[in-house]
Tab-separated table of C-alpha atoms and ligand atoms in Angstrom:
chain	number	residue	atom	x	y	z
A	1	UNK	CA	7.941	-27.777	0.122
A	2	UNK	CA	5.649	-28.622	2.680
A	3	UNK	CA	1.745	-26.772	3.044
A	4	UNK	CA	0.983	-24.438	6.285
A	5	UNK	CA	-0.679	-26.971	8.457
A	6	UNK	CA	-3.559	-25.803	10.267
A	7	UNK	CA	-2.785	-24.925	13.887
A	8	UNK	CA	0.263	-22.730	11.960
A	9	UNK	CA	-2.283	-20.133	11.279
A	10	UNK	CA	-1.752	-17.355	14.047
A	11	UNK	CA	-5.482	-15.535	15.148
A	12	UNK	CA	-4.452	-11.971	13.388
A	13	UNK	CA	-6.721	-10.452	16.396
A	14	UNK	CA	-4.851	-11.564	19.291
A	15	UNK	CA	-1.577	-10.831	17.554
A	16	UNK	CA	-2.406	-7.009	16.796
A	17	UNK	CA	-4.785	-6.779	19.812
A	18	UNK	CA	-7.421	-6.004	17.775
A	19	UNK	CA	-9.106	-5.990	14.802
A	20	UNK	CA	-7.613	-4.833	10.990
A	21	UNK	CA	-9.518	-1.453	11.361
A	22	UNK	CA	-9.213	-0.820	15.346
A	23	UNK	CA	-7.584	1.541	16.516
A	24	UNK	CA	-4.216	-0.285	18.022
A	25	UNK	CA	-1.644	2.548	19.102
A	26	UNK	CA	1.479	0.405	18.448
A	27	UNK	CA	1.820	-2.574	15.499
A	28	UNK	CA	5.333	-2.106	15.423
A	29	UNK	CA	6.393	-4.065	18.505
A	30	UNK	CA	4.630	-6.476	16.925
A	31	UNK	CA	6.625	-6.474	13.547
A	32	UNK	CA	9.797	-5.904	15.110
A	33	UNK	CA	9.335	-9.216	16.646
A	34	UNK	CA	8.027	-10.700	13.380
A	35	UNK	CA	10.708	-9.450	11.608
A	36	UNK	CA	13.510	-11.070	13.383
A	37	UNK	CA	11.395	-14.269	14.738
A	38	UNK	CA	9.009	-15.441	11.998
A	39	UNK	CA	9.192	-12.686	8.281
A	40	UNK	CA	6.399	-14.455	7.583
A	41	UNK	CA	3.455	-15.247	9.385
A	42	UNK	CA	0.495	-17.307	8.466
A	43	UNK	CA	-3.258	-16.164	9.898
A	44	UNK	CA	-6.741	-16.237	10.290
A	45	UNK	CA	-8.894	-13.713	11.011
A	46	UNK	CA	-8.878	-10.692	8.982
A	47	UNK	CA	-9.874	-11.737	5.738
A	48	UNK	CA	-9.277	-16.038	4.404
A	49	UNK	CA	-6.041	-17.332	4.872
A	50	UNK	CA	-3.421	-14.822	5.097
A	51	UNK	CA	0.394	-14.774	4.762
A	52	UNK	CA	1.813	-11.873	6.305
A	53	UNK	CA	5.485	-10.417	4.956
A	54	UNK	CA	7.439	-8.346	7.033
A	55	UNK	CA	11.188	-7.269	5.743
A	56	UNK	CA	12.073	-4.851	3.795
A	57	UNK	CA	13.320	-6.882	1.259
A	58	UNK	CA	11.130	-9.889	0.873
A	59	UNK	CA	8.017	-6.782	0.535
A	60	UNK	CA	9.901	-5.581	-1.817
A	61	UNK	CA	10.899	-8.536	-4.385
A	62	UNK	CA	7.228	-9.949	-3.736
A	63	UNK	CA	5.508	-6.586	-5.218
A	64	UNK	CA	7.957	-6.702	-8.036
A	65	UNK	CA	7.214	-10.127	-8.662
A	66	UNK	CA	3.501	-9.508	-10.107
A	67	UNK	CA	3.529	-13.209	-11.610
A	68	UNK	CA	4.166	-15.194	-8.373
A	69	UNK	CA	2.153	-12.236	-6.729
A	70	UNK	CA	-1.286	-11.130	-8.403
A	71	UNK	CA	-2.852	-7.918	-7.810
A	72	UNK	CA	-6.195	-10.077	-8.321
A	73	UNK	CA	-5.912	-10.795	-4.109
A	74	UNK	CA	-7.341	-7.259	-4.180
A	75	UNK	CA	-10.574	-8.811	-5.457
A	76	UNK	CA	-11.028	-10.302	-2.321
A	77	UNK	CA	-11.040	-7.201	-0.092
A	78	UNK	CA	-11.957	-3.699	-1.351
A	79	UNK	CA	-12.844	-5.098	-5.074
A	80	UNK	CA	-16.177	-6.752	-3.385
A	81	UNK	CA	-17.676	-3.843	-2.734
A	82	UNK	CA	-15.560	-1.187	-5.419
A	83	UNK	CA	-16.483	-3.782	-8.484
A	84	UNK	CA	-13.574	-4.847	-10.636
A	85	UNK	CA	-11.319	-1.819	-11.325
A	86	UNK	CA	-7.437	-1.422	-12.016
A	87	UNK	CA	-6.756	-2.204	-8.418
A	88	UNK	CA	-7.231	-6.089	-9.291
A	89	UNK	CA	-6.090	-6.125	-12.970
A	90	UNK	CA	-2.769	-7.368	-14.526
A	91	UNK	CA	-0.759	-6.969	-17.360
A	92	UNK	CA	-1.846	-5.627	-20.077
A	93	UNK	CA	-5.533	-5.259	-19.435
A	94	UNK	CA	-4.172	-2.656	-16.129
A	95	UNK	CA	-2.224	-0.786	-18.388
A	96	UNK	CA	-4.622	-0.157	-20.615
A	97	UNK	CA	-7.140	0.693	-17.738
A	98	UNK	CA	-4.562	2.851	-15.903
A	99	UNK	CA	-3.154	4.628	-18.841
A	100	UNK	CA	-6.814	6.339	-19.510
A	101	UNK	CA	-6.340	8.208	-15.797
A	102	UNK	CA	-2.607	8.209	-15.298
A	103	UNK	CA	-3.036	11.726	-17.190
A	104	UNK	CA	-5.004	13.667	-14.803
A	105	UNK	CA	-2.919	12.722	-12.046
A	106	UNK	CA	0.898	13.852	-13.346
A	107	UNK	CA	2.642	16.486	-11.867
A	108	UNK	CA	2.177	18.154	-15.247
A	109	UNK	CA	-1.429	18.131	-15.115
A	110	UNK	CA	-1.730	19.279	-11.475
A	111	UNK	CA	0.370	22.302	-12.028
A	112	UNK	CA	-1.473	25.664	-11.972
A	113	UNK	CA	-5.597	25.349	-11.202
A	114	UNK	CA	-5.149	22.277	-9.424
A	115	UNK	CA	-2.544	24.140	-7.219
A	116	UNK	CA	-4.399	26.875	-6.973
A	117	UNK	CA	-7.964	25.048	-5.982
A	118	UNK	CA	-5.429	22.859	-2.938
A	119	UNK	CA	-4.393	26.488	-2.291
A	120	UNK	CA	-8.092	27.677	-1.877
A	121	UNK	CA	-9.272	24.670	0.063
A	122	UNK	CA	-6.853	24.935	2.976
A	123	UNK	CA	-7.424	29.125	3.560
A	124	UNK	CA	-11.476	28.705	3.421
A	125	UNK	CA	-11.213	25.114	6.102
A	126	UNK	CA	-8.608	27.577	8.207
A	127	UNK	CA	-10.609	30.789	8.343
A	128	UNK	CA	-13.176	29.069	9.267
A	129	UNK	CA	-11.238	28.567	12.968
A	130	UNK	CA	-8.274	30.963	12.495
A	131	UNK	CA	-9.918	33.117	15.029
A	132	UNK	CA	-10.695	30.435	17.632
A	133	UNK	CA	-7.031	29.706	19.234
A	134	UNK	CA	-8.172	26.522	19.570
A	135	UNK	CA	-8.937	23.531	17.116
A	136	UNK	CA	-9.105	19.836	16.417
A	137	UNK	CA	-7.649	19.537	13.432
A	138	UNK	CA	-8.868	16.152	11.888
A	139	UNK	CA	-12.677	16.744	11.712
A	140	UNK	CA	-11.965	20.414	11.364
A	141	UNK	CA	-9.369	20.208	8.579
A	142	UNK	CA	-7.200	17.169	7.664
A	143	UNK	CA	-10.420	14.641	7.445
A	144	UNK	CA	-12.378	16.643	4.942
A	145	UNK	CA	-9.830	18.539	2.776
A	146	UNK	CA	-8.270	15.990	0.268
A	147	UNK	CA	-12.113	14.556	-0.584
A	148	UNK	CA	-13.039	18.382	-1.602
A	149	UNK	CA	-9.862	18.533	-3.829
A	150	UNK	CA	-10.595	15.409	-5.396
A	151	UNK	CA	-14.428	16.022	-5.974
A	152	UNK	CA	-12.888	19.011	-8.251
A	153	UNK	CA	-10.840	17.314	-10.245
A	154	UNK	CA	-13.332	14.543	-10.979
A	155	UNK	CA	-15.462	17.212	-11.307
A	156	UNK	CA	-18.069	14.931	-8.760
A	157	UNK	CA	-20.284	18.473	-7.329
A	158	UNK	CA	-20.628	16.600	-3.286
A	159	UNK	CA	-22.774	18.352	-1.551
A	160	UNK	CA	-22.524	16.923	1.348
A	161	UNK	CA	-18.722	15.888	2.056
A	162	UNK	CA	-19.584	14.905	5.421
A	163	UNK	CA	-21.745	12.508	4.255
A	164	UNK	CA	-19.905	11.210	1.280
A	165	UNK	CA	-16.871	10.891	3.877
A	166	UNK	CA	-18.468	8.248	5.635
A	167	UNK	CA	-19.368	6.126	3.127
A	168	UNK	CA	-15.613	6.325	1.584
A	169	UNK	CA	-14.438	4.934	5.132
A	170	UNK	CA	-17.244	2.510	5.329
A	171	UNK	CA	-16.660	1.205	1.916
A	172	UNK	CA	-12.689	0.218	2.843
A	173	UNK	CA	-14.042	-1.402	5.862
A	174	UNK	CA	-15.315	-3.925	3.745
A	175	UNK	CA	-12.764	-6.776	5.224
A	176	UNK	CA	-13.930	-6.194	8.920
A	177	UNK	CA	-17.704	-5.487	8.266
A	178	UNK	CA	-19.339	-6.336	4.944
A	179	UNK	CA	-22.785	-5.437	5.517
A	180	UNK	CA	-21.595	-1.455	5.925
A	181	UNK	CA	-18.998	-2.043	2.990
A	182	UNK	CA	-21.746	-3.051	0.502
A	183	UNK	CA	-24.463	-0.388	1.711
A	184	UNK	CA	-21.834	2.256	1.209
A	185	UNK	CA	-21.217	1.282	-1.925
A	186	UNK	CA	-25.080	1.086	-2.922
A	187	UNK	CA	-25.450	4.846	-1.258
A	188	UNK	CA	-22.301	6.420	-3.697
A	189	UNK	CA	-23.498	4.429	-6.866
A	190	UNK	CA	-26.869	5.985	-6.019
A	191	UNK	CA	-25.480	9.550	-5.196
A	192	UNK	CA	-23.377	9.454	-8.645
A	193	UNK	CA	-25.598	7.878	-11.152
A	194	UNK	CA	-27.487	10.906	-12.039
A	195	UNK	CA	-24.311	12.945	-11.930
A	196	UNK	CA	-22.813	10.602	-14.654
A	197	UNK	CA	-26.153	11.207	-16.406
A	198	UNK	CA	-25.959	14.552	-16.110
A	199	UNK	CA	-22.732	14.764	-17.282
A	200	UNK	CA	-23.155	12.787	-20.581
A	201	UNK	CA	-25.715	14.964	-21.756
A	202	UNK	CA	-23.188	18.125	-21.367
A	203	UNK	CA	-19.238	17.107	-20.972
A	204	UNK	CA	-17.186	19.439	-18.700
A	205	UNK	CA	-13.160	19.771	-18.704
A	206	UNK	CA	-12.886	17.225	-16.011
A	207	UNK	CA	-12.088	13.828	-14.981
A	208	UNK	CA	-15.607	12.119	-15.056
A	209	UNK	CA	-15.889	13.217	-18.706
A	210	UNK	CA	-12.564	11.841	-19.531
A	211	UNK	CA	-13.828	8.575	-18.173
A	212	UNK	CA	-17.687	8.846	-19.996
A	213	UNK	CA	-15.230	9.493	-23.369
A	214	UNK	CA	-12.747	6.871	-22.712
A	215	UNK	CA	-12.014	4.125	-25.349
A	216	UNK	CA	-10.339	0.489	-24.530
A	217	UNK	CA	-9.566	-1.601	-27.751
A	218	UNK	CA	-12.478	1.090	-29.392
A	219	UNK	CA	-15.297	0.134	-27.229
A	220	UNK	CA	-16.474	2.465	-24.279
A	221	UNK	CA	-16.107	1.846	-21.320
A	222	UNK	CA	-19.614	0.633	-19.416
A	223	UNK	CA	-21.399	2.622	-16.727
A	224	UNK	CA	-20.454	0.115	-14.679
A	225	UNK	CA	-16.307	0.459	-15.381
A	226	UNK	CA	-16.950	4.397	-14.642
A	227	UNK	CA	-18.645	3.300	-11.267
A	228	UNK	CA	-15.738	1.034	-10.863
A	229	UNK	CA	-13.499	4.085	-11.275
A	230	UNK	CA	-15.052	6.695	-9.010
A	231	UNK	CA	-15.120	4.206	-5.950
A	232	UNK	CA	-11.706	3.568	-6.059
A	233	UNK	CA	-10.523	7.155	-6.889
A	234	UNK	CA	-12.339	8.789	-4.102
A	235	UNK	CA	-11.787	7.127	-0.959
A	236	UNK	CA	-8.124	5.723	-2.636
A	237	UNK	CA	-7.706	9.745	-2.365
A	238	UNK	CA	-9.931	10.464	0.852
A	239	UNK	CA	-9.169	7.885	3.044
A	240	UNK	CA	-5.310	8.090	2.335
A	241	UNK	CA	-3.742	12.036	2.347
A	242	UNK	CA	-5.423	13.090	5.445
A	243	UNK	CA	-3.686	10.350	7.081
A	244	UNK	CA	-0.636	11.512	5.759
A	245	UNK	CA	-1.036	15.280	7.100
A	246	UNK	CA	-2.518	14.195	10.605
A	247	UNK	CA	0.704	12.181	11.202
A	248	UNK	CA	2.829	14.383	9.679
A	249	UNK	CA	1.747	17.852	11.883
A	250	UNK	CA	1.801	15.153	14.943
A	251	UNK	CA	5.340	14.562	14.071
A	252	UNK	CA	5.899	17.836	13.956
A	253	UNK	CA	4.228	19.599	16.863
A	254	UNK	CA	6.045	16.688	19.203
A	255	UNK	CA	8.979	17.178	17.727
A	256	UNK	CA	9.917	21.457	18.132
A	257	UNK	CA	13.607	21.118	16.638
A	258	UNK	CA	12.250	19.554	13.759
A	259	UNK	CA	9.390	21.735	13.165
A	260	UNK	CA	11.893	24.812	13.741
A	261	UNK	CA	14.009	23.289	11.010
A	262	UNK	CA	11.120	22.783	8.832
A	263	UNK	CA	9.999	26.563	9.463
A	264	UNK	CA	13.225	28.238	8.565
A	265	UNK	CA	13.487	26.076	5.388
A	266	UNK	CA	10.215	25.579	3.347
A	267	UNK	CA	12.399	22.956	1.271
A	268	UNK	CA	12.504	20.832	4.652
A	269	UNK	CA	8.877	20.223	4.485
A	270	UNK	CA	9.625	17.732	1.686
A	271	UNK	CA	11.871	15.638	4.081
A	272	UNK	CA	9.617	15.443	6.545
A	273	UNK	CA	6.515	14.196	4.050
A	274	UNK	CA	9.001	11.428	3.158
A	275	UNK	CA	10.180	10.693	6.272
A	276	UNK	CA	6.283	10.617	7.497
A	277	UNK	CA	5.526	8.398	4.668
A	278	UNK	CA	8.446	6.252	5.710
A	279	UNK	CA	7.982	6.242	9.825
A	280	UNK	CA	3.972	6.398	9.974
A	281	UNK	CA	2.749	4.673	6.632
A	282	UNK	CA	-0.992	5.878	5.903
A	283	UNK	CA	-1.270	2.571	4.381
A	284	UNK	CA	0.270	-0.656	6.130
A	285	UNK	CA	-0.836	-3.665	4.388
A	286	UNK	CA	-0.942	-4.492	0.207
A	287	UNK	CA	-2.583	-7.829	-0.935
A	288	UNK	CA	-1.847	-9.835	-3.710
A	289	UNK	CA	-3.043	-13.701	-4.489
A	290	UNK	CA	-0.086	-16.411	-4.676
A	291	UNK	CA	-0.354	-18.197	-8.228
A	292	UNK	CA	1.760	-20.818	-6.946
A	293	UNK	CA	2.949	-22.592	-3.876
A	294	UNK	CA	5.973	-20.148	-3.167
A	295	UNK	CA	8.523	-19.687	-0.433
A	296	UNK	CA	10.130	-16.548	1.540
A	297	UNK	CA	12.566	-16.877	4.418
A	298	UNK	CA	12.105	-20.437	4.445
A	299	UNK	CA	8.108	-20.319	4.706
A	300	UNK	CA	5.759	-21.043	1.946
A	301	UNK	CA	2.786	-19.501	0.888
A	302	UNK	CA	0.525	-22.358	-0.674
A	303	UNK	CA	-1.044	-21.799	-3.791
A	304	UNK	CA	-4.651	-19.417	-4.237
A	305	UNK	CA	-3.565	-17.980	-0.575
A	306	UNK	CA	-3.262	-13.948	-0.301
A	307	UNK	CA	0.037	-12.493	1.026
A	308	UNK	CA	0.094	-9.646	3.539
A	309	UNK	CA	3.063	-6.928	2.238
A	310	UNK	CA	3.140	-5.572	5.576
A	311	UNK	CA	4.503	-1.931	3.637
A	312	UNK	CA	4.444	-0.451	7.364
A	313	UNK	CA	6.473	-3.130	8.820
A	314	UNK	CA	9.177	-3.039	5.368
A	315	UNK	CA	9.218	0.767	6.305
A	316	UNK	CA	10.326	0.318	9.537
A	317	UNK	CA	12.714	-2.862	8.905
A	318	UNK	CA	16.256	-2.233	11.204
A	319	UNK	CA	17.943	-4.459	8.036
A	320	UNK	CA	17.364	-1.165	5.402
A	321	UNK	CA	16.565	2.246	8.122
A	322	UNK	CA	19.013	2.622	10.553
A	323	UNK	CA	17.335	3.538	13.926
A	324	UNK	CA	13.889	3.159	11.942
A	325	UNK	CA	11.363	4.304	15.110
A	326	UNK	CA	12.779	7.602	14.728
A	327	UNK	CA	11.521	10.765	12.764
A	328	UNK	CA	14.970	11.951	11.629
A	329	UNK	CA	13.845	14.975	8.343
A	330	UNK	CA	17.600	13.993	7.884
A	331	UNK	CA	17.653	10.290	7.372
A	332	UNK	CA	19.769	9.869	4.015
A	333	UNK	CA	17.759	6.771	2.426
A	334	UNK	CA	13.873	7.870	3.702
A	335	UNK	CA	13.060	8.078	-0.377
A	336	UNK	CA	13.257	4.356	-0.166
A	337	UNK	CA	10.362	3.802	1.833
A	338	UNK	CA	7.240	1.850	0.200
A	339	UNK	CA	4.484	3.505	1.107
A	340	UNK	CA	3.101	3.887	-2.092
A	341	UNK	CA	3.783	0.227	-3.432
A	342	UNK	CA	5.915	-0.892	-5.646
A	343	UNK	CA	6.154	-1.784	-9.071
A	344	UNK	CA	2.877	-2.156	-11.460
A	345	UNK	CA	0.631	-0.852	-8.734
A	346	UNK	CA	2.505	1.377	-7.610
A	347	UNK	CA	-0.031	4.331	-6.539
A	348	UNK	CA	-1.366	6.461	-9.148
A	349	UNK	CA	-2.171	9.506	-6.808
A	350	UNK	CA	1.220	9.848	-5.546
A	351	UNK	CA	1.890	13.417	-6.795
A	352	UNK	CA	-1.166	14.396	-5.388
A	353	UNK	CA	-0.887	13.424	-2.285
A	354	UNK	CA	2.862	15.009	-2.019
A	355	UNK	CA	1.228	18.184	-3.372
A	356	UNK	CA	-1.602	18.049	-1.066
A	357	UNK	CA	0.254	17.415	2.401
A	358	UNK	CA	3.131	20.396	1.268
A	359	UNK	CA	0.366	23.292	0.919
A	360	UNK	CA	-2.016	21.967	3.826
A	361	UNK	CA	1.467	21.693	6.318
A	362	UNK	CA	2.643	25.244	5.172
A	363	UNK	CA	-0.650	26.956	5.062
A	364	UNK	CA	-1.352	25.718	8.834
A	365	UNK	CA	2.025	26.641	10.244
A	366	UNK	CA	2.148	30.112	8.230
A	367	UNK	CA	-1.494	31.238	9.556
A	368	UNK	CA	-1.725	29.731	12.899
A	369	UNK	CA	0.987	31.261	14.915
A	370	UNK	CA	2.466	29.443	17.801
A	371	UNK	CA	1.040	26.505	16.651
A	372	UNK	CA	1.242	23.845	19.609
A	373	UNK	CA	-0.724	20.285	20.856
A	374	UNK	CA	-3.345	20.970	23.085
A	375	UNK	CA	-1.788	19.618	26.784
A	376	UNK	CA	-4.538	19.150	28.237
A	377	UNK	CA	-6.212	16.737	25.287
A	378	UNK	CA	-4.148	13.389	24.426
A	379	UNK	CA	-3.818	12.206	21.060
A	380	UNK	CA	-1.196	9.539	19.014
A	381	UNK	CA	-0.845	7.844	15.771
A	382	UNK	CA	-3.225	4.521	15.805
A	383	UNK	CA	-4.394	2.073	13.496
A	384	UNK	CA	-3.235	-1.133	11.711
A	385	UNK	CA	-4.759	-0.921	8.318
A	386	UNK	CA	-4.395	2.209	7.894
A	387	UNK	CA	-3.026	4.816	10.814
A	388	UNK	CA	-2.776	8.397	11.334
A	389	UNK	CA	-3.668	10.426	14.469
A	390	UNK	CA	-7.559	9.956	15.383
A	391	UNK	CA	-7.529	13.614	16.849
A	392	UNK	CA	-5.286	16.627	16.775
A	393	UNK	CA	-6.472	18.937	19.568
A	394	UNK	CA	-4.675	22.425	18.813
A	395	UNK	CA	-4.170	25.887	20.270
A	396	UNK	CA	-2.485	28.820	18.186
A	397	UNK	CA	-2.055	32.129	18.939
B	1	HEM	C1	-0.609	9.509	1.279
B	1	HEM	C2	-1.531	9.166	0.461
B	1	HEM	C3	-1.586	7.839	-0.243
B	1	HEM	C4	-1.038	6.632	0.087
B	1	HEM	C5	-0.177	6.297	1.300
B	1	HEM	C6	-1.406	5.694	-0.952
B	1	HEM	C7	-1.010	4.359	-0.977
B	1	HEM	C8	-1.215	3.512	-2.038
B	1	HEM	C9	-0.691	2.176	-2.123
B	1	HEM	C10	0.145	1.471	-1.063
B	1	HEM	C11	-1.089	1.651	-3.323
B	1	HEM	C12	-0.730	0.278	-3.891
B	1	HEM	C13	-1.872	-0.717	-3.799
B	1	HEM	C14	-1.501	-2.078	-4.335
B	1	HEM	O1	-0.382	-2.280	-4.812
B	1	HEM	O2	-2.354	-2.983	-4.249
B	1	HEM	C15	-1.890	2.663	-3.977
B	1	HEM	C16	-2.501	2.510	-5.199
B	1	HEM	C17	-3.386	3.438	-5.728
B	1	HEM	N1	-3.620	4.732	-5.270
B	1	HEM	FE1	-2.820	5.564	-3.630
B	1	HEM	N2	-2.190	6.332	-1.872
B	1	HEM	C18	-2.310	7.649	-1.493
B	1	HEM	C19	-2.984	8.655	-2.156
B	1	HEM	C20	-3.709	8.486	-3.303
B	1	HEM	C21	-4.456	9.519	-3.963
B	1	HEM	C22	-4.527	10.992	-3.546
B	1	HEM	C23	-5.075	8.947	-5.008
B	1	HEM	C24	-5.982	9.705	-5.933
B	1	HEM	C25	-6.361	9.436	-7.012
B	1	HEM	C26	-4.689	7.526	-5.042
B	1	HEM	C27	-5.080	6.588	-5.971
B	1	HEM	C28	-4.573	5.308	-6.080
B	1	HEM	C29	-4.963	4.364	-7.116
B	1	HEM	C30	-5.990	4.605	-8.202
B	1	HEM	C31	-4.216	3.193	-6.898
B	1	HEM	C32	-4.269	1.903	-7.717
B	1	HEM	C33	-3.184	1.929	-8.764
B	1	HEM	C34	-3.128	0.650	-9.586
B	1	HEM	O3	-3.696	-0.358	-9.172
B	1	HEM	O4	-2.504	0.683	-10.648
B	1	HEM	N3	-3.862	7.299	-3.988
B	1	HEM	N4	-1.941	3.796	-3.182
């Protein structure tokens, strides 16, 4: 097997037309062509030397394969400025990590006040419009609902979610500006520390005492390893769900046969989360490090270099989803999508996320009648990181 020689590396810029966190309407020409032309391409430009997979399959068997493919390429992106958490570990050392906060987040656990809080949070964010006919729904509801949900289960008291919204986006910038990464980072260790103080001295029935009281092989775990734990829970749920609901109402509101379906059968909703997972991923791109010089399709991946899972591109791959650029609630196989991961990393707030997008979606279209896109105001589904609409300019009633 021969290396990547230099001038093999495409510039990742010019080939998405922008940068990893612009906001570039349409990747998926781009994959399409990757897909059948070159499944995997070699760049520059993002982050170090990249290795981008696109097919369904290959995405697939390389997030399976955690020894070939380690989650410690995560270290190079988000874990600079989040510190070392279970994002980046392996084996048995993530297990033992995961396992302490795998609890709060099962279906079990989010039954009943959980429910009930999700419940609360979408009424107060609509009332506060419901009277308007007119709204935009990301800054006025899908941006700033799943950070208040999460603040109550980690029982984190923001006071300012605005605020603390902004540094959660700036922090998983990191890759495309460092300097705003790492100062986010500084401004929610210093915003937490004396909440984590606070909270030691009298323990609540939440998450961040769970993590204060948490044992690994009978030692506590460090301030430090809590830290570690609240920057990747919060934006890992802010910066994901409300991707998921923009793009799911979009596909919706342009779509009125399948909204009608989706209407007269509450059950339908559930397709159409799936099928939004599958058609507009929330998140495109997993990393991992190669351990070894290793080969897909015919390309290798040298040693120490990250690989791209392009999850977006698998989701959308012609080879597993028949006719995959279109929103079909009925598509048979849309479960099969992998927009959560796969295998050890596969994501931990998956339930909450479903949960989340069911009771924002049906508490929108039950109290905003004749819910409809705003004609006069554009908006679509952008991004290459990470996508969802930027804007969702409504008018009800
Ligand atoms: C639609 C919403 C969401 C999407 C699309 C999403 C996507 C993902 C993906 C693709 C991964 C795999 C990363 C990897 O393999 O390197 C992941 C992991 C993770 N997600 Fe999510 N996520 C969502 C919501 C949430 C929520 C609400 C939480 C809240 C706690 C969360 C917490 C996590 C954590 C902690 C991990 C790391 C798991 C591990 O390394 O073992 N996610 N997510």
């Amino acid at each position: 097997m021969s290396h990547v020689e230099e001038q093999d590396y495409a510039n990742s810029n010019e080939l998405f037309g922008g940068s990893i966190m612009s906001p570039v309407p349409d990747p998926y020409s781009v994959y399409t062509r990757l897909r059948a032309e070159r499944p995997v391409i070699a760049m520059k430009g993002w982050m170090d030397a990249s290795h981008m997979i696109t097919r369904y399959d290959d995405v697939v068997a390389g997030l399976k394969d955690a020894e070939t493919f380690s989650a410690r390429g995560n270290a190079r992106g988000i874990g600079l400025v989040i510190g070392r958490t279970i994002l980046e570990m392996e084996g048995a050392e993530h297990v033992r990590h995961r396992r302490i906060v795998t609890p709060a987040f099962s279906p079990r656990a989010l039954r009943g006040e959980v429910e009930k809080h999700i419940h609360a949070v979408s009424h107060q964010l609509i009332d506060q419009f419901a009277s308007e006919g007119r709204a935009d729904l990301v800054p006025q509801f899908t941006f700033t609902f799943p950070l208040r949900v999460l603040a109550q289960i980690m029982g984190v008291p923001i006071s300012d979610f605005e605020e603390f919204h902004h540094w959660a986006i700036d922090l998983i910038s990191v890759a495309h500006d460092p300097a705003k990464g790492f100062a986010a980072a500084k401004s929610i260790v210093d915003y937490l520390r004396p909440i984590l103080d606070e909270r030691r001295k009298s323990p609540q029935d939440d998450l961040l005492t769970v993590l204060l009281n948490a044992e690994v092989e009978g030692e506590r775990l460090g301030e430090e390893e809590v830290l570690g734990f609240l920057r990747l829970l919060l934006p890992a749920g802010a910066e994901t769900t409300y991707r998921l609901t923009g793009s799911i109402l979009y596909a919706l509101l342009t779509r009125p046969e399948q909204r009608a379906e989706v209407e007269a059968d509450p059950a339908r909703l559930d397709d159409a989360i799936e099928e939004t997972l599958r058609w507009e991923s929330p998140v495109q791109i997993v990393s991992r490090e190669a351990t070894r010089d290793v080969e897909i399709a015919g390309y290798t991946i040298p040693q120490g270099e990250l690989a791209i899972f392009a999850v977006g591109s698998a989701n959308r791959d012609e080879r597993h989803f028949a006719d995959p650029d279109r929103f079909d609630l009925h598509r048979e196989n849309k479960s099969d999508h992998v927009a959560f991961g796969f295998g050890e990393h596969f994501c931990l707030g998956s339930h909450l996320a479903r949960m989340e997008a069911r009771i924002a979606v049906a508490a929108l279209l039950e109290r905003l009648p004749d819910l409809r896109l705003d004609p006069s105001a554009s908006c679509g589904v952008v991004g290459v990181a990470f996508r969802s609409p930027d804007r969702l300019p409504v008018r009800f009633g």
